[in-house]
């Protein structure tokens, strides 16, 4: 799947994104799919969407885990960037 990332923009191509969305439709607990979709959204400057994906992962980790700390950092960064952009610039 990582080979389906646009190397310059670090974004998923359309087919890969659809595949991940189908995976989530069947298994909404798929951490890898959620993580990749979150990173794709972030790299497309869709910060609120990225934060939403990553927030959905938080309950899967203990609060003091490195994973949870990393997610909290990503969420905070996404929310800060989202607040700096006009709402109509995020698609």
Tab-separated table of N, CA and C in Angstrom:
chain	number	residue	atom	x	y	z
A	1	UNK	N	0.821	-1.186	0.000
A	1	UNK	CA	0.000	0.000	0.000
A	1	UNK	C	0.866	1.251	0.000
A	2	UNK	N	1.956	1.219	0.709
A	2	UNK	CA	2.785	2.415	0.771
A	2	UNK	C	3.324	2.792	-0.596
A	3	UNK	N	3.465	1.823	-1.494
A	3	UNK	CA	3.928	2.152	-2.834
A	3	UNK	C	2.867	2.915	-3.618
A	4	UNK	N	1.639	2.937	-3.114
A	4	UNK	CA	0.558	3.652	-3.774
A	4	UNK	C	0.492	5.118	-3.337
A	5	UNK	N	1.416	5.516	-2.477
A	5	UNK	CA	1.509	6.901	-2.055
A	5	UNK	C	2.179	7.716	-3.148
A	6	UNK	N	1.674	8.900	-3.405
A	6	UNK	CA	2.352	9.834	-4.290
A	6	UNK	C	3.611	10.271	-3.557
A	7	UNK	N	4.751	9.943	-4.101
A	7	UNK	CA	6.004	10.176	-3.385
A	7	UNK	C	6.303	11.649	-3.132
A	8	UNK	N	5.863	12.522	-3.988
A	8	UNK	CA	6.138	13.947	-3.797
A	8	UNK	C	5.221	14.568	-2.759
A	9	UNK	N	3.966	14.198	-2.787
A	9	UNK	CA	2.988	14.801	-1.882
A	9	UNK	C	2.673	13.920	-0.678
A	10	UNK	N	3.123	12.688	-0.696
A	10	UNK	CA	2.840	11.721	0.373
A	10	UNK	C	1.335	11.550	0.557
A	11	UNK	N	0.653	11.367	-0.559
A	11	UNK	CA	-0.792	11.154	-0.524
A	11	UNK	C	-1.131	9.857	-1.249
A	12	UNK	N	-2.275	9.305	-0.900
A	12	UNK	CA	-2.739	8.073	-1.532
A	12	UNK	C	-3.342	8.373	-2.895
A	13	UNK	N	-3.191	7.418	-3.810
A	13	UNK	CA	-3.904	7.581	-5.074
A	13	UNK	C	-5.365	7.165	-4.851
A	14	UNK	N	-6.209	7.468	-5.805
A	14	UNK	CA	-7.647	7.241	-5.669
A	14	UNK	C	-7.985	5.771	-5.383
A	15	UNK	N	-7.354	4.848	-6.095
A	15	UNK	CA	-7.662	3.427	-5.899
A	15	UNK	C	-7.283	2.953	-4.502
A	16	UNK	N	-6.146	3.393	-4.018
A	16	UNK	CA	-5.711	2.991	-2.675
A	16	UNK	C	-6.653	3.543	-1.614
A	17	UNK	N	-7.080	4.772	-1.804
A	17	UNK	CA	-8.000	5.389	-0.852
A	17	UNK	C	-9.328	4.633	-0.819
A	18	UNK	N	-9.828	4.271	-1.989
A	18	UNK	CA	-11.073	3.490	-2.063
A	18	UNK	C	-10.912	2.130	-1.380
A	19	UNK	N	-9.775	1.492	-1.601
A	19	UNK	CA	-9.519	0.203	-0.971
A	19	UNK	C	-9.537	0.340	0.547
A	20	UNK	N	-8.869	1.346	1.072
A	20	UNK	CA	-8.847	1.548	2.519
A	20	UNK	C	-10.239	1.843	3.057
A	21	UNK	N	-11.019	2.596	2.326
A	21	UNK	CA	-12.390	2.881	2.756
A	21	UNK	C	-13.253	1.621	2.747
A	22	UNK	N	-13.019	0.734	1.772
A	22	UNK	CA	-13.744	-0.554	1.755
A	22	UNK	C	-13.316	-1.422	2.929
A	23	UNK	N	-12.037	-1.394	3.241
A	23	UNK	CA	-11.544	-2.155	4.393
A	23	UNK	C	-12.226	-1.670	5.661
A	24	UNK	N	-12.311	-0.346	5.826
A	24	UNK	CA	-12.963	0.208	7.015
A	24	UNK	C	-14.451	-0.103	7.055
A	25	UNK	N	-15.080	-0.194	5.902
A	25	UNK	CA	-16.504	-0.540	5.866
A	25	UNK	C	-16.733	-1.951	6.413
A	26	UNK	N	-15.761	-2.815	6.204
A	26	UNK	CA	-15.863	-4.192	6.698
A	26	UNK	C	-15.303	-4.339	8.107
A	27	UNK	N	-14.290	-3.548	8.429
A	27	UNK	CA	-13.626	-3.638	9.732
A	27	UNK	C	-13.248	-2.233	10.185
A	28	UNK	N	-14.156	-1.576	10.913
A	28	UNK	CA	-13.902	-0.201	11.315
A	28	UNK	C	-12.858	-0.073	12.422
A	29	UNK	N	-12.255	-1.180	12.803
A	29	UNK	CA	-11.187	-1.176	13.802
A	29	UNK	C	-9.805	-1.357	13.186
A	30	UNK	N	-9.706	-1.294	11.873
A	30	UNK	CA	-8.426	-1.529	11.205
A	30	UNK	C	-7.509	-0.319	11.413
A	31	UNK	N	-6.578	-0.474	12.335
A	31	UNK	CA	-5.690	0.619	12.729
A	31	UNK	C	-4.841	1.109	11.558
A	32	UNK	N	-4.345	0.201	10.754
A	32	UNK	CA	-3.509	0.603	9.617
A	32	UNK	C	-4.284	1.450	8.612
A	33	UNK	N	-5.503	1.043	8.307
A	33	UNK	CA	-6.316	1.795	7.348
A	33	UNK	C	-6.633	3.183	7.891
A	34	UNK	N	-7.009	3.259	9.153
A	34	UNK	CA	-7.329	4.552	9.758
A	34	UNK	C	-6.092	5.446	9.780
A	35	UNK	N	-4.967	4.880	10.132
A	35	UNK	CA	-3.718	5.655	10.189
A	35	UNK	C	-3.339	6.204	8.826
A	36	UNK	N	-3.419	5.362	7.806
A	36	UNK	CA	-3.068	5.806	6.457
A	36	UNK	C	-4.036	6.867	5.934
A	37	UNK	N	-5.310	6.690	6.200
A	37	UNK	CA	-6.279	7.693	5.766
A	37	UNK	C	-6.072	9.013	6.514
A	38	UNK	N	-5.704	8.927	7.778
A	38	UNK	CA	-5.395	10.127	8.546
A	38	UNK	C	-4.190	10.860	7.987
A	39	UNK	N	-3.148	10.128	7.680
A	39	UNK	CA	-1.949	10.746	7.120
A	39	UNK	C	-2.227	11.328	5.740
A	40	UNK	N	-3.012	10.626	4.947
A	40	UNK	CA	-3.390	11.143	3.633
A	40	UNK	C	-4.156	12.456	3.775
A	41	UNK	N	-5.117	12.489	4.676
A	41	UNK	CA	-5.897	13.714	4.890
A	41	UNK	C	-4.984	14.857	5.349
A	42	UNK	N	-4.096	14.567	6.269
A	42	UNK	CA	-3.179	15.593	6.759
A	42	UNK	C	-2.332	16.153	5.618
A	43	UNK	N	-1.776	15.280	4.809
A	43	UNK	CA	-0.912	15.716	3.709
A	43	UNK	C	-1.682	16.436	2.604
A	44	UNK	N	-2.987	16.271	2.583
A	44	UNK	CA	-3.840	17.012	1.643
A	44	UNK	C	-4.373	18.299	2.287
A	45	UNK	N	-3.869	18.610	3.479
A	45	UNK	CA	-4.266	19.808	4.222
A	45	UNK	C	-5.716	19.745	4.678
A	46	UNK	N	-6.224	18.544	4.859
A	46	UNK	CA	-7.572	18.322	5.387
A	46	UNK	C	-7.415	17.995	6.874
A	47	UNK	N	-7.030	19.010	7.628
A	47	UNK	CA	-6.596	18.809	9.002
A	47	UNK	C	-7.697	18.343	9.932
A	48	UNK	N	-8.889	18.846	9.763
A	48	UNK	CA	-9.991	18.383	10.625
A	48	UNK	C	-10.295	16.909	10.374
A	49	UNK	N	-10.273	16.519	9.124
A	49	UNK	CA	-10.515	15.116	8.783
A	49	UNK	C	-9.408	14.229	9.363
A	50	UNK	N	-8.172	14.678	9.252
A	50	UNK	CA	-7.053	13.915	9.810
A	50	UNK	C	-7.226	13.744	11.317
A	51	UNK	N	-7.557	14.833	12.003
A	51	UNK	CA	-7.742	14.773	13.452
A	51	UNK	C	-8.863	13.798	13.814
A	52	UNK	N	-9.916	13.792	13.019
A	52	UNK	CA	-11.036	12.878	13.280
A	52	UNK	C	-10.600	11.423	13.156
A	53	UNK	N	-9.842	11.115	12.107
A	53	UNK	CA	-9.329	9.754	11.966
A	53	UNK	C	-8.490	9.379	13.181
A	54	UNK	N	-7.559	10.247	13.549
A	54	UNK	CA	-6.639	9.918	14.645
A	54	UNK	C	-7.335	9.873	15.996
A	55	UNK	N	-8.354	10.717	16.189
A	55	UNK	CA	-9.113	10.659	17.438
A	55	UNK	C	-9.825	9.322	17.582
A	56	UNK	N	-10.239	8.760	16.459
A	56	UNK	CA	-10.932	7.469	16.519
A	56	UNK	C	-9.994	6.346	16.950
A	57	UNK	N	-8.695	6.569	16.818
A	57	UNK	CA	-7.723	5.554	17.235
A	57	UNK	C	-7.405	5.600	18.731
A	58	UNK	N	-7.573	6.733	19.360
A	58	UNK	CA	-7.163	6.903	20.754
A	58	UNK	C	-7.709	5.841	21.705
A	59	UNK	N	-8.997	5.489	21.629
A	59	UNK	CA	-9.519	4.496	22.590
A	59	UNK	C	-8.857	3.110	22.468
A	60	UNK	N	-8.145	2.878	21.406
A	60	UNK	CA	-7.520	1.565	21.194
A	60	UNK	C	-6.182	1.422	21.920
A	61	UNK	N	-5.700	2.514	22.512
A	61	UNK	CA	-4.399	2.502	23.180
A	61	UNK	C	-4.540	3.001	24.610
A	62	UNK	N	-3.687	2.506	25.489
A	62	UNK	CA	-3.695	3.017	26.857
A	62	UNK	C	-3.188	4.461	26.831
A	63	UNK	N	-3.719	5.263	27.729
A	63	UNK	CA	-3.443	6.701	27.718
A	63	UNK	C	-1.967	7.041	27.843
A	64	UNK	N	-1.208	6.200	28.526
A	64	UNK	CA	0.214	6.508	28.733
A	64	UNK	C	1.130	5.822	27.716
A	65	UNK	N	0.551	5.213	26.685
A	65	UNK	CA	1.371	4.524	25.684
A	65	UNK	C	2.004	5.524	24.729
A	66	UNK	N	3.101	5.104	24.115
A	66	UNK	CA	3.758	5.944	23.114
A	66	UNK	C	2.833	6.215	21.931
A	67	UNK	N	2.027	5.223	21.576
A	67	UNK	CA	1.082	5.400	20.463
A	67	UNK	C	0.076	6.505	20.773
A	68	UNK	N	-0.485	6.486	21.980
A	68	UNK	CA	-1.463	7.504	22.361
A	68	UNK	C	-0.812	8.888	22.400
A	69	UNK	N	0.401	8.957	22.923
A	69	UNK	CA	1.106	10.244	22.973
A	69	UNK	C	1.370	10.782	21.573
A	70	UNK	N	1.764	9.890	20.658
A	70	UNK	CA	1.999	10.311	19.278
A	70	UNK	C	0.697	10.808	18.640
A	71	UNK	N	-0.391	10.072	18.860
A	71	UNK	CA	-1.684	10.481	18.304
A	71	UNK	C	-2.124	11.827	18.855
A	72	UNK	N	-1.939	12.045	20.146
A	72	UNK	CA	-2.318	13.323	20.741
A	72	UNK	C	-1.517	14.474	20.137
A	73	UNK	N	-0.247	14.220	19.858
A	73	UNK	CA	0.588	15.235	19.221
A	73	UNK	C	0.086	15.533	17.815
A	74	UNK	N	-0.221	14.482	17.053
A	74	UNK	CA	-0.738	14.669	15.693
A	74	UNK	C	-2.082	15.385	15.688
A	75	UNK	N	-2.938	15.028	16.623
A	75	UNK	CA	-4.261	15.654	16.716
A	75	UNK	C	-4.119	17.136	17.042
A	76	UNK	N	-3.265	17.448	18.011
A	76	UNK	CA	-3.056	18.846	18.395
A	76	UNK	C	-2.498	19.657	17.227
A	77	UNK	N	-1.554	19.080	16.514
A	77	UNK	CA	-0.972	19.776	15.362
A	77	UNK	C	-2.031	19.989	14.283
A	78	UNK	N	-2.835	18.969	14.025
A	78	UNK	CA	-3.894	19.067	13.018
A	78	UNK	C	-4.909	20.130	13.394
A	79	UNK	N	-5.309	20.143	14.657
A	79	UNK	CA	-6.298	21.119	15.097
A	79	UNK	C	-5.742	22.538	15.018
A	80	UNK	N	-4.479	22.700	15.365
A	80	UNK	CA	-3.856	24.024	15.274
A	80	UNK	C	-3.820	24.499	13.820
A	81	UNK	N	-3.410	23.610	12.928
A	81	UNK	CA	-3.361	23.975	11.510
A	81	UNK	C	-4.755	24.240	10.953
A	82	UNK	N	-5.730	23.457	11.385
A	82	UNK	CA	-7.109	23.661	10.928
A	82	UNK	C	-7.631	25.021	11.382
A	83	UNK	N	-7.292	25.410	12.588
A	83	UNK	CA	-7.746	26.694	13.116
A	83	UNK	C	-7.116	27.872	12.382
A	84	UNK	N	-5.975	27.633	11.751
A	84	UNK	CA	-5.282	28.690	11.019
A	84	UNK	C	-5.791	28.841	9.596
A	85	UNK	N	-6.615	27.913	9.134
A	85	UNK	CA	-7.128	27.945	7.754
A	85	UNK	C	-8.595	28.334	7.757
A	86	UNK	N	-9.005	29.135	6.794
A	86	UNK	CA	-10.447	29.382	6.650
A	86	UNK	C	-11.169	28.060	6.376
A	87	UNK	N	-12.361	27.918	6.916
A	87	UNK	CA	-13.116	26.661	6.783
A	87	UNK	C	-13.338	26.264	5.341
A	88	UNK	N	-13.489	27.230	4.445
A	88	UNK	CA	-13.766	26.892	3.045
A	88	UNK	C	-12.526	26.410	2.294
A	89	UNK	N	-11.357	26.461	2.907
A	89	UNK	CA	-10.153	25.960	2.248
A	89	UNK	C	-9.918	24.484	2.507
A	90	UNK	N	-10.688	23.908	3.372
A	90	UNK	CA	-10.523	22.487	3.668
A	90	UNK	C	-11.611	21.717	2.954
A	91	UNK	N	-11.186	20.782	2.101
A	91	UNK	CA	-12.178	20.014	1.357
A	91	UNK	C	-12.232	18.596	1.842
